[in-house]
Amino acid sequence: MKTCTIHGPKALEIEDRPIPKPGASELVIRLGAGGICGSDLHYYHEGAVGDFRLKKPFILGHEVAGEVVEIGAKVESLKLGQRVAVNPTRACLRCSECLSGRSNLCRDVFFYGSASRVPHMDGGFAEYFIATERQCLPIPEAMDFRLAACAEPLAVTGHAALRAGSLVGKRVLITGAGPIGALLAATCRFSGATEVVVTDLLDEPLKTAEKMGATETVNVSHVENTLTKEGQKNVFDVAFEASGNLKALESCILVTRVGGKIVQVGSLPPGSSTAPLNKIMAKEIDLLGSFRFADEYRWAVDVLSRGWIDVTPMLTKTFPLSEAVLAFELASDRRRAMKVSLVTG
Amino acid sequence: MKTCTIHGPKALEIEDRPIPKPGASELVIRLGAGGICGSDLHYYHEGAVGDFRLKKPFILGHEVAGEVVEIGAKVESLKLGQRVAVNPTRACLRCSECLSGRSNLCRDVFFYGSASRVPHMDGGFAEYFIATERQCLPIPEAMDFRLAACAEPLAVTGHAALRAGSLVGKRVLITGAGPIGALLAATCRFSGATEVVVTDLLDEPLKTAEKMGATETVNVSHVENTLTKEGQKNVFDVAFEASGNLKALESCILVTRVGGKIVQVGSLPPGSSTAPLNKIMAKEIDLLGSFRFADEYRWAVDVLSRGWIDVTPMLTKTFPLSEAVLAFELASDRRRAMKVSLVTG
Amino acid sequence: MKTCTIHGPKALEIEDRPIPKPGASELVIRLGAGGICGSDLHYYHEGAVGDFRLKKPFILGHEVAGEVVEIGAKVESLKLGQRVAVNPTRACLRCSECLSGRSNLCRDVFFYGSASRVPHMDGGFAEYFIATERQCLPIPEAMDFRLAACAEPLAVTGHAALRAGSLVGKRVLITGAGPIGALLAATCRFSGATEVVVTDLLDEPLKTAEKMGATETVNVSHVENTLTKEGQKNVFDVAFEASGNLKALESCILVTRVGGKIVQVGSLPPGSSTAPLNKIMAKEIDLLGSFRFADEYRWAVDVLSRGWIDVTPMLTKTFPLSEAVLAFELASDRRRAMKVSLVTG
Amino acid sequence: MKTCTIHGPKALEIEDRPIPKPGASELVIRLGAGGICGSDLHYYHEGAVGDFRLKKPFILGHEVAGEVVEIGAKVESLKLGQRVAVNPTRACLRCSECLSGRSNLCRDVFFYGSASRVPHMDGGFAEYFIATERQCLPIPEAMDFRLAACAEPLAVTGHAALRAGSLVGKRVLITGAGPIGALLAATCRFSGATEVVVTDLLDEPLKTAEKMGATETVNVSHVENTLTKEGQKNVFDVAFEASGNLKALESCILVTRVGGKIVQVGSLPPGSSTAPLNKIMAKEIDLLGSFRFADEYRWAVDVLSRGWIDVTPMLTKTFPLSEAVLAFELASDRRRAMKVSLVTG
C-alpha cells in the first residue's frame, strides 16, 4: 500500500509498505480523507514539532476518516463497510489523569503521526491504517470523509471552549485565523457567544473565519494597535490565543477585561517566552492552557454528522495520496490554503 | 498630629498635620498599630510602586488597626472606644466588578497610602486617620493591635487561596517566604492542605514560614535545582508564586503537575516578563492572577480574633511613629525582619 | 390613562388612573406590548401567587416593552422616542446578594406587578408606566414590541441555563412546554445542547416547543412511563423542571443520569412536596433552584434584537388593553394559547 | 477462620469458613479492627438496607484495617506484615463514571459487606479477607487499627465536604450527630469552616460532636424551633444533612441562606419523601447529593496517619469478633455508642 512517510525536513516520500494486520481488538481502516494539520507541516518543513524531533521515518497524519475493511476477532460494535471518523488518540485509561476525566493529559498516550515517543507512532496518511474499536466513531452513510476528518481539529476547539466555561452571551476574541481559529469561531458561536472577533495578519484566512461564524474580523497588520486603542481595552470576556504568536498573546492580555479569561490553545515557541505577565496578576486574569481534547471528539463527530457545524468553507483543495508533496506545499501557504485534504486513489 | 509622610525616594518625614475631621458617615481612628508592607518600602526606596510614581507627598500605610475616637453624625454601628481593624479599601460598590462580587477589581477604588490616583490617597501611618463605617471591623478588647493590623495581608492570602479552589488534601508549593508567603503557609494549612512546601533564597524567613505552618522549607540558593530534579517535577497540585521573581515562576511552571494550578500573587516586574509559557498549554495549567482581596478581609479579622491563625511568629519589632525611618530601614532587611510595626506614642 | 388592574379573583378591571410623573432619574414609558405570564394568570384566577395574596388592587404586568415619552431631569442615556425593553426588576444593588452578583436574590427588590410587598407594586399593563434608566434597554427601531416583551421570560430561561453550567453537547430534558419550557428549548439549543427533549401533557404546546428548538417532544399523557422505560433511565445530563408538577420532578429524578443536574425553574406547590429524594443522594444529583434572572435580561434583549432567538412561534394573539379580560381568558387555555400580548390602542 | 455472617434480621452468626486464597493480584488481610456502621446495623435489624434485601448469608463489614499475611504472585508494592487501611471499594475503572473521576458512581462496583448485588459481596468482619493491591493503603507502624478503620466514614465526609466547594470561612450546619455528623464536624473544621453547628435529638452524640470540632451543638428536641427562630433563618452558607431525617432536611432548607448549599449525605427513606421543595427554587438553593467517596479515601488515611484529624473521641468500645452480637447491640444504642469496633482475638 502507499503511505505518506516523513524522512526529514522536506523529505516526504510516497512509500510502499505492507498492509497492516489487525490485532484481536483492532480494525483496518481504508483512508477516506485526511486533513493536513500545522504539526504535519512542522515535520515536513523542520523535521520536528517543538521538542519532538524525528529520529526515524514514520507515517504522518492524525485528522482522518475512512471505512472499516478488516475486523479483529474481538471487535463487536463495528462491521465491514462502516464509515467512521477516527480519533487519533489512544489514551491508556489507567493513569490518574485518565481516571480523573482528563485523558487529554494521559501520561502514556499513543497518538497518530507523532515523534513524541520512540519508536515514533505511525499516522493515518496511508491507504490503510490500524485503529482500535474505541477510536472509531460511525458517521452517516452520505457524509463527506473530508468533513469527518475535521472532527479532530474541531475537538481541539471544543476542548478549548470548555476550558473557558459557559460562553453564552460572552464577548470573545480569537487571535489567529488558521484552521483552529476558524473552528473556534464556529465553536464559540455554537456555544452561544454573542460577539466573536477574529484577528490575523492576512485577509484570506479572515474571510474564511467570517464564513465560519466570526461576527467581526480584524487584520491587525493593516491597522495600528487596533485592538489596544483606548476604547478597545478590557472589552473581551474571553480570549482564545490560537496563533502561537507572542504579540497576539500580549494583545489578549491587554484587551481581555479585568477578571476575564484567556485560553492558550496555540503552540507558543518552545523555551522561554516574553509577555506582560504582571498584568495577569493586576487584572486578575485566568490564563488557561488547553491541550488536545478528551470526550470532545465524540461531540465533534456528532455536530458534524448533524450538520450543525458546517466546515465546508474551510476545505481548500483535495489531492490523492500520491500527490502529497503538492498538497503539503499548498497547505504551507496561508494565503491560499486553510485545510488541504488527502484522499486515497 | 504626627504623620509618616513620603516625599520621594528615601525622604520619609515625620510631619505635623491637623487632626482630620470626620464626615457624616466617617470616623476618626487613633492608630493602634500599623504594619510596614512591601509596597510601603517601594515608595520609601524608589518613590514608586510599579507604574505608580509619587507626584506629591502623602501619608503611607494600609495595614492598620486602632481605636475609634470620633464619630460622624450618621455612623450607627460603632461607638467611641471601640477597637477596630481597618480595611484600607473603599470600593465604589457601583461598578460592574463590585456588583459581580469582585470588589477587589473595582474601577474606582480608594486605597490607603497609594499613589495610584491623583490626588494621592493618604494612608494610616498617622496618629489619627479617617475611615468609613464599612471599613471598620470590631476586634476583641484584649487583642494586640499589631495582630489585628495583619488582617490586611492575611486577606490577600485568603483571596489567593480562594482563587485556587478547595485546598483540602492538596500538595502546595509557595515560592517566596516574605510576609505574604508566610501567611499563605498559614492560610493553606488552615484550608486543609496536607503538604505546604515554602521556598526562598534566605534561611531566616524560611524559619518563620515553618513556624507559620510550612510542612517543609527549601532554601533554593543552597541547592542546585532542588525543586526541578527529576523526582520533583509535576508534583504540586497548586503553586502560589509569592516572590515576584521570574525564576520562581519558572519553577512553579515546571514543578506543578499537569492539569494543576498556579496562583500569581506576587508582583512581577512591570513590562514584559520571560517564562516557559509554552508549558502552560502543554501541561494544561491554570495560571491565575490574584489581586488584593474582597470579603476575605472579614474572614481574616475573624480568624485572627479567634486566634485560629496566629501571626505572632511574624512580628519582628515595634517602633513609635516618630522612629519610622529606623523602622523602614529594619523592614528593608529580609534577613532581620519579617513584619515591622509602627505604634502611636 | 387606561390600566389593567386586578381587584381579586376574576376581578380584572380596565381602570382609569392619572398618567404618572417621572422622578429625576425616571422615565415614563408608553406601553408597546406586554405579555401575559403565568403569575398574572394566578392573580387573575386566585388573587394570589403562592404565598403572596392580593390585599389591595394593583396594576398587573411585568413582561413589557414600549417607547420613552417623558424623561426625568437626571436621565442621561435615553431620549424621547427611544424604543426599549423594560426589565421589571429594580434590585437594591446594596445588599450582600446584589454585591455578590446575584441580584435576582436581592433582599429588597421592586418588581412590576407583584403583591410580594405591601404596598403592592404596580406593573406595566397600563398605557403609561414609570421605569428607571437602568431598567430600560434600547431595541432596534424596527423590532416588534411583542418580541421585545419576551425578553423577560427569556431572561428567566437564560438564568436557568446558566445554573446548569455549560450545555455544549449535553442531552437535555425539559418537563413542561409552557412559555418557559418553550423558551428553554430555544435557550438550550442556542447554548449548544445537542439533544433537547420536551415533555407535556398536551400536544399543542409541544408543537410550539418543536418550532422553538426541541429536537424531540413527548406527550407523557399518551404513553405509559415513556421516559422511565428501562432504556430511558439515566440518560439526560441535565433536566429542567419547568412545569411545577411533582410528577414531572419525579420523572426528572429518575431519568437524569447519575451525577447529573436538575434545575428547578417551575414553581412547585407552596408548602410540602413529595418526591423520591433519596435518589438525589444515591444518584449524586445536583438539584439546583433557579429564581428569576440577573444580568441575563441584557443577554435576552441582545439575542432577540439580533434575531438569533426567534420567539415568533410562541406569539398566539394580540389584544388591546381594553380587552384584557378576553386576553386573560384565552391565555388561560393551554391548548389554544402560549403567549398572549396586550397592546395600547 | 471465624466470620461475622448475617443470615437475616437478628440472625448474626459467628461462622467458620475456610481462609480465602488470594488471586495473582490479591492479598490476604488479617483483620486488625473493623468499625460497625449504620448499614451493618440495618442488615442486622431488618435484613436489608434500603432496597437491598439479603437473599443469602454473607459476611458483613466495610470499615476495616489490618495486616498483610499473604500475597499474590503479581502484587508488587506491598509486603508481608505491612499494616494497611483497606478501601472497601473496587470500582471497575472502565465505565464512563470511573473515567470522569467519579468512581464513587461506578456502574459495576464491588463493595465489601453489601447485598446490592447477587451474589452478595462478603465484607471484612472475618479473621481474614481478600483485598486487591489498589485497595490497601499503608499506615504507620504504631497506628491503632481502630483509628485506621475510620478512614472509610471519614472518606464519606471528605467527599461530602468536597461537594460543597471551599468551606474556608463558611458557616456550616450539620444535622445529625452520628458518626458521619461527628466526622463532618472534624472535616469541616479541618477544611477551614469558621462556624460548625451540629444538631441532634440526643445529648450524648452531641457531646462527641463537640469533641470532634463542632463550635456549637443544639439538641433540637429540647428547644422549640431553635434553628428556625426568626433570627436563625437564612444564616448558614452550607448545610450537611447527615441524619436521614425529613424533619432535619426541612430545617436545612429553612435555615440555609438564599443562594446557599445543602449536601444530602444521610440516607433518606426509600420511596417518596416530603419536603418544602418550592423553597429550593425560591431561595435558589443547591441541593447536592453525596454518595460514598472516590479518592477521598486516600486523603482520609493521610490525615488520620498524620494525626491531623483525631477520631479517638468517637471510639466507644472494642469487642472480639466472637462477641459480635454484643457489639452490634451496643452499637444500636445511640445514647451509649458512637463507633463500636471489632477486633480479631
mmCIF file of C-alpha atoms in Angstrom, chain C residues 93-206:
data_model
loop_
_atom_site.group_PDB
_atom_site.id
_atom_site.type_symbol
_atom_site.label_atom_id
_atom_site.label_comp_id
_atom_site.label_asym_id
_atom_site.label_seq_id
_atom_site.Cartn_x
_atom_site.Cartn_y
_atom_site.Cartn_z
ATOM 1 C CA LEU C 93 -27.778 46.994 44.437
ATOM 2 C CA ARG C 94 -26.694 47.431 48.052
ATOM 3 C CA CYS C 95 -27.486 44.135 49.830
ATOM 4 C CA SER C 96 -24.949 41.326 50.048
ATOM 5 C CA GLU C 97 -26.778 39.337 47.358
ATOM 6 C CA CYS C 98 -26.651 42.211 44.885
ATOM 7 C CA LEU C 99 -22.988 42.790 45.700
ATOM 8 C CA SER C 100 -22.141 39.155 45.027
ATOM 9 C CA GLY C 101 -23.563 39.162 41.516
ATOM 10 C CA ARG C 102 -26.864 37.558 42.493
ATOM 11 C CA SER C 103 -29.239 40.499 42.258
ATOM 12 C CA ASN C 104 -32.012 38.027 41.395
ATOM 13 C CA LEU C 105 -31.918 37.169 45.121
ATOM 14 C CA CYS C 106 -31.975 40.827 46.241
ATOM 15 C CA ARG C 107 -33.495 41.195 49.687
ATOM 16 C CA ASP C 108 -35.211 44.446 48.854
ATOM 17 C CA VAL C 109 -36.310 44.231 45.258
ATOM 18 C CA PHE C 110 -39.039 46.184 43.490
ATOM 19 C CA PHE C 111 -40.737 44.013 40.854
ATOM 20 C CA TYR C 112 -43.509 45.106 38.478
ATOM 21 C CA GLY C 113 -46.992 43.775 39.038
ATOM 22 C CA SER C 114 -46.446 41.866 42.246
ATOM 23 C CA ALA C 115 -48.145 41.539 45.639
ATOM 24 C CA SER C 116 -44.974 40.236 47.297
ATOM 25 C CA ARG C 117 -44.677 43.543 49.137
ATOM 26 C CA VAL C 118 -47.110 45.889 50.818
ATOM 27 C CA PRO C 119 -47.883 48.319 49.318
ATOM 28 C CA HIS C 120 -48.137 46.190 46.207
ATOM 29 C CA MET C 121 -46.064 47.162 43.196
ATOM 30 C CA ASP C 122 -47.815 48.376 40.076
ATOM 31 C CA GLY C 123 -46.830 46.741 36.806
ATOM 32 C CA GLY C 124 -46.754 47.678 33.165
ATOM 33 C CA PHE C 125 -50.186 46.720 31.817
ATOM 34 C CA ALA C 126 -51.141 50.390 31.515
ATOM 35 C CA GLU C 127 -50.948 52.950 28.777
ATOM 36 C CA TYR C 128 -48.074 54.575 30.608
ATOM 37 C CA PHE C 129 -45.789 53.393 33.379
ATOM 38 C CA ILE C 130 -42.681 54.511 35.243
ATOM 39 C CA ALA C 131 -39.231 52.966 34.802
ATOM 40 C CA THR C 132 -35.738 53.906 35.898
ATOM 41 C CA GLU C 133 -32.963 54.442 33.410
ATOM 42 C CA ARG C 134 -31.276 51.211 34.413
ATOM 43 C CA GLN C 135 -34.428 49.209 33.640
ATOM 44 C CA CYS C 136 -34.645 50.356 30.016
ATOM 45 C CA LEU C 137 -32.667 48.644 27.273
ATOM 46 C CA PRO C 138 -32.849 50.097 23.749
ATOM 47 C CA ILE C 139 -34.141 47.854 20.983
ATOM 48 C CA PRO C 140 -33.879 48.289 17.199
ATOM 49 C CA GLU C 141 -36.267 50.703 15.536
ATOM 50 C CA ALA C 142 -37.993 48.010 13.505
ATOM 51 C CA MET C 143 -38.390 45.437 16.271
ATOM 52 C CA ASP C 144 -41.856 44.181 17.167
ATOM 53 C CA PHE C 145 -42.662 45.204 20.768
ATOM 54 C CA ARG C 146 -44.255 41.796 21.338
ATOM 55 C CA LEU C 147 -40.912 40.110 20.685
ATOM 56 C CA ALA C 148 -39.112 42.582 22.915
ATOM 57 C CA ALA C 149 -41.563 41.884 25.734
ATOM 58 C CA CYS C 150 -40.417 38.270 25.629
ATOM 59 C CA ALA C 151 -37.012 39.356 26.931
ATOM 60 C CA GLU C 152 -38.330 38.845 30.448
ATOM 61 C CA PRO C 153 -39.251 35.140 30.236
ATOM 62 C CA LEU C 154 -36.222 34.557 28.006
ATOM 63 C CA ALA C 155 -34.031 36.021 30.754
ATOM 64 C CA VAL C 156 -35.609 33.509 33.158
ATOM 65 C CA THR C 157 -34.541 30.646 30.915
ATOM 66 C CA GLY C 158 -31.122 32.172 30.312
ATOM 67 C CA HIS C 159 -30.592 32.236 34.064
ATOM 68 C CA ALA C 160 -31.791 28.643 34.441
ATOM 69 C CA ALA C 161 -29.421 27.529 31.695
ATOM 70 C CA LEU C 162 -26.530 29.299 33.400
ATOM 71 C CA ARG C 163 -27.308 27.459 36.636
ATOM 72 C CA ALA C 164 -26.675 24.193 34.779
ATOM 73 C CA GLY C 165 -23.174 25.192 33.621
ATOM 74 C CA SER C 166 -22.036 24.631 30.058
ATOM 75 C CA LEU C 167 -24.687 22.891 27.949
ATOM 76 C CA VAL C 168 -22.457 22.295 24.951
ATOM 77 C CA GLY C 169 -23.017 18.757 23.668
ATOM 78 C CA LYS C 170 -25.388 17.950 26.527
ATOM 79 C CA ARG C 171 -28.546 15.804 26.412
ATOM 80 C CA VAL C 172 -31.278 17.902 27.959
ATOM 81 C CA LEU C 173 -34.787 17.160 29.208
ATOM 82 C CA ILE C 174 -37.349 19.895 29.716
ATOM 83 C CA THR C 175 -40.564 18.980 31.521
ATOM 84 C CA GLY C 176 -43.371 21.379 30.689
ATOM 85 C CA ALA C 177 -43.901 23.066 27.324
ATOM 86 C CA GLY C 178 -45.402 26.325 28.519
ATOM 87 C CA PRO C 179 -43.709 29.586 27.598
ATOM 88 C CA ILE C 180 -40.798 28.862 29.951
ATOM 89 C CA GLY C 181 -40.364 25.320 28.633
ATOM 90 C CA ALA C 182 -40.521 26.505 25.036
ATOM 91 C CA LEU C 183 -38.043 29.318 25.662
ATOM 92 C CA LEU C 184 -35.789 26.860 27.485
ATOM 93 C CA ALA C 185 -35.745 24.710 24.362
ATOM 94 C CA ALA C 186 -34.582 27.731 22.358
ATOM 95 C CA THR C 187 -32.067 28.715 25.030
ATOM 96 C CA CYS C 188 -30.591 25.226 25.325
ATOM 97 C CA ARG C 189 -30.193 24.916 21.566
ATOM 98 C CA PHE C 190 -28.631 28.376 21.455
ATOM 99 C CA SER C 191 -26.242 27.272 24.213
ATOM 100 C CA GLY C 192 -25.033 24.208 22.315
ATOM 101 C CA ALA C 193 -27.159 21.352 23.700
ATOM 102 C CA THR C 194 -27.342 18.530 21.163
ATOM 103 C CA GLU C 195 -30.496 16.768 22.365
ATOM 104 C CA VAL C 196 -33.416 18.740 23.729
ATOM 105 C CA VAL C 197 -36.404 16.601 24.679
ATOM 106 C CA VAL C 198 -39.529 18.445 25.846
ATOM 107 C CA THR C 199 -42.479 16.781 27.591
ATOM 108 C CA ASP C 200 -46.001 17.932 28.315
ATOM 109 C CA LEU C 201 -49.494 16.527 28.743
ATOM 110 C CA LEU C 202 -50.838 18.403 25.717
ATOM 111 C CA ASP C 203 -49.891 18.214 22.046
ATOM 112 C CA GLU C 204 -50.471 21.862 21.214
ATOM 113 C CA PRO C 205 -47.726 23.420 23.341
ATOM 114 C CA LEU C 206 -45.392 20.592 22.322
#
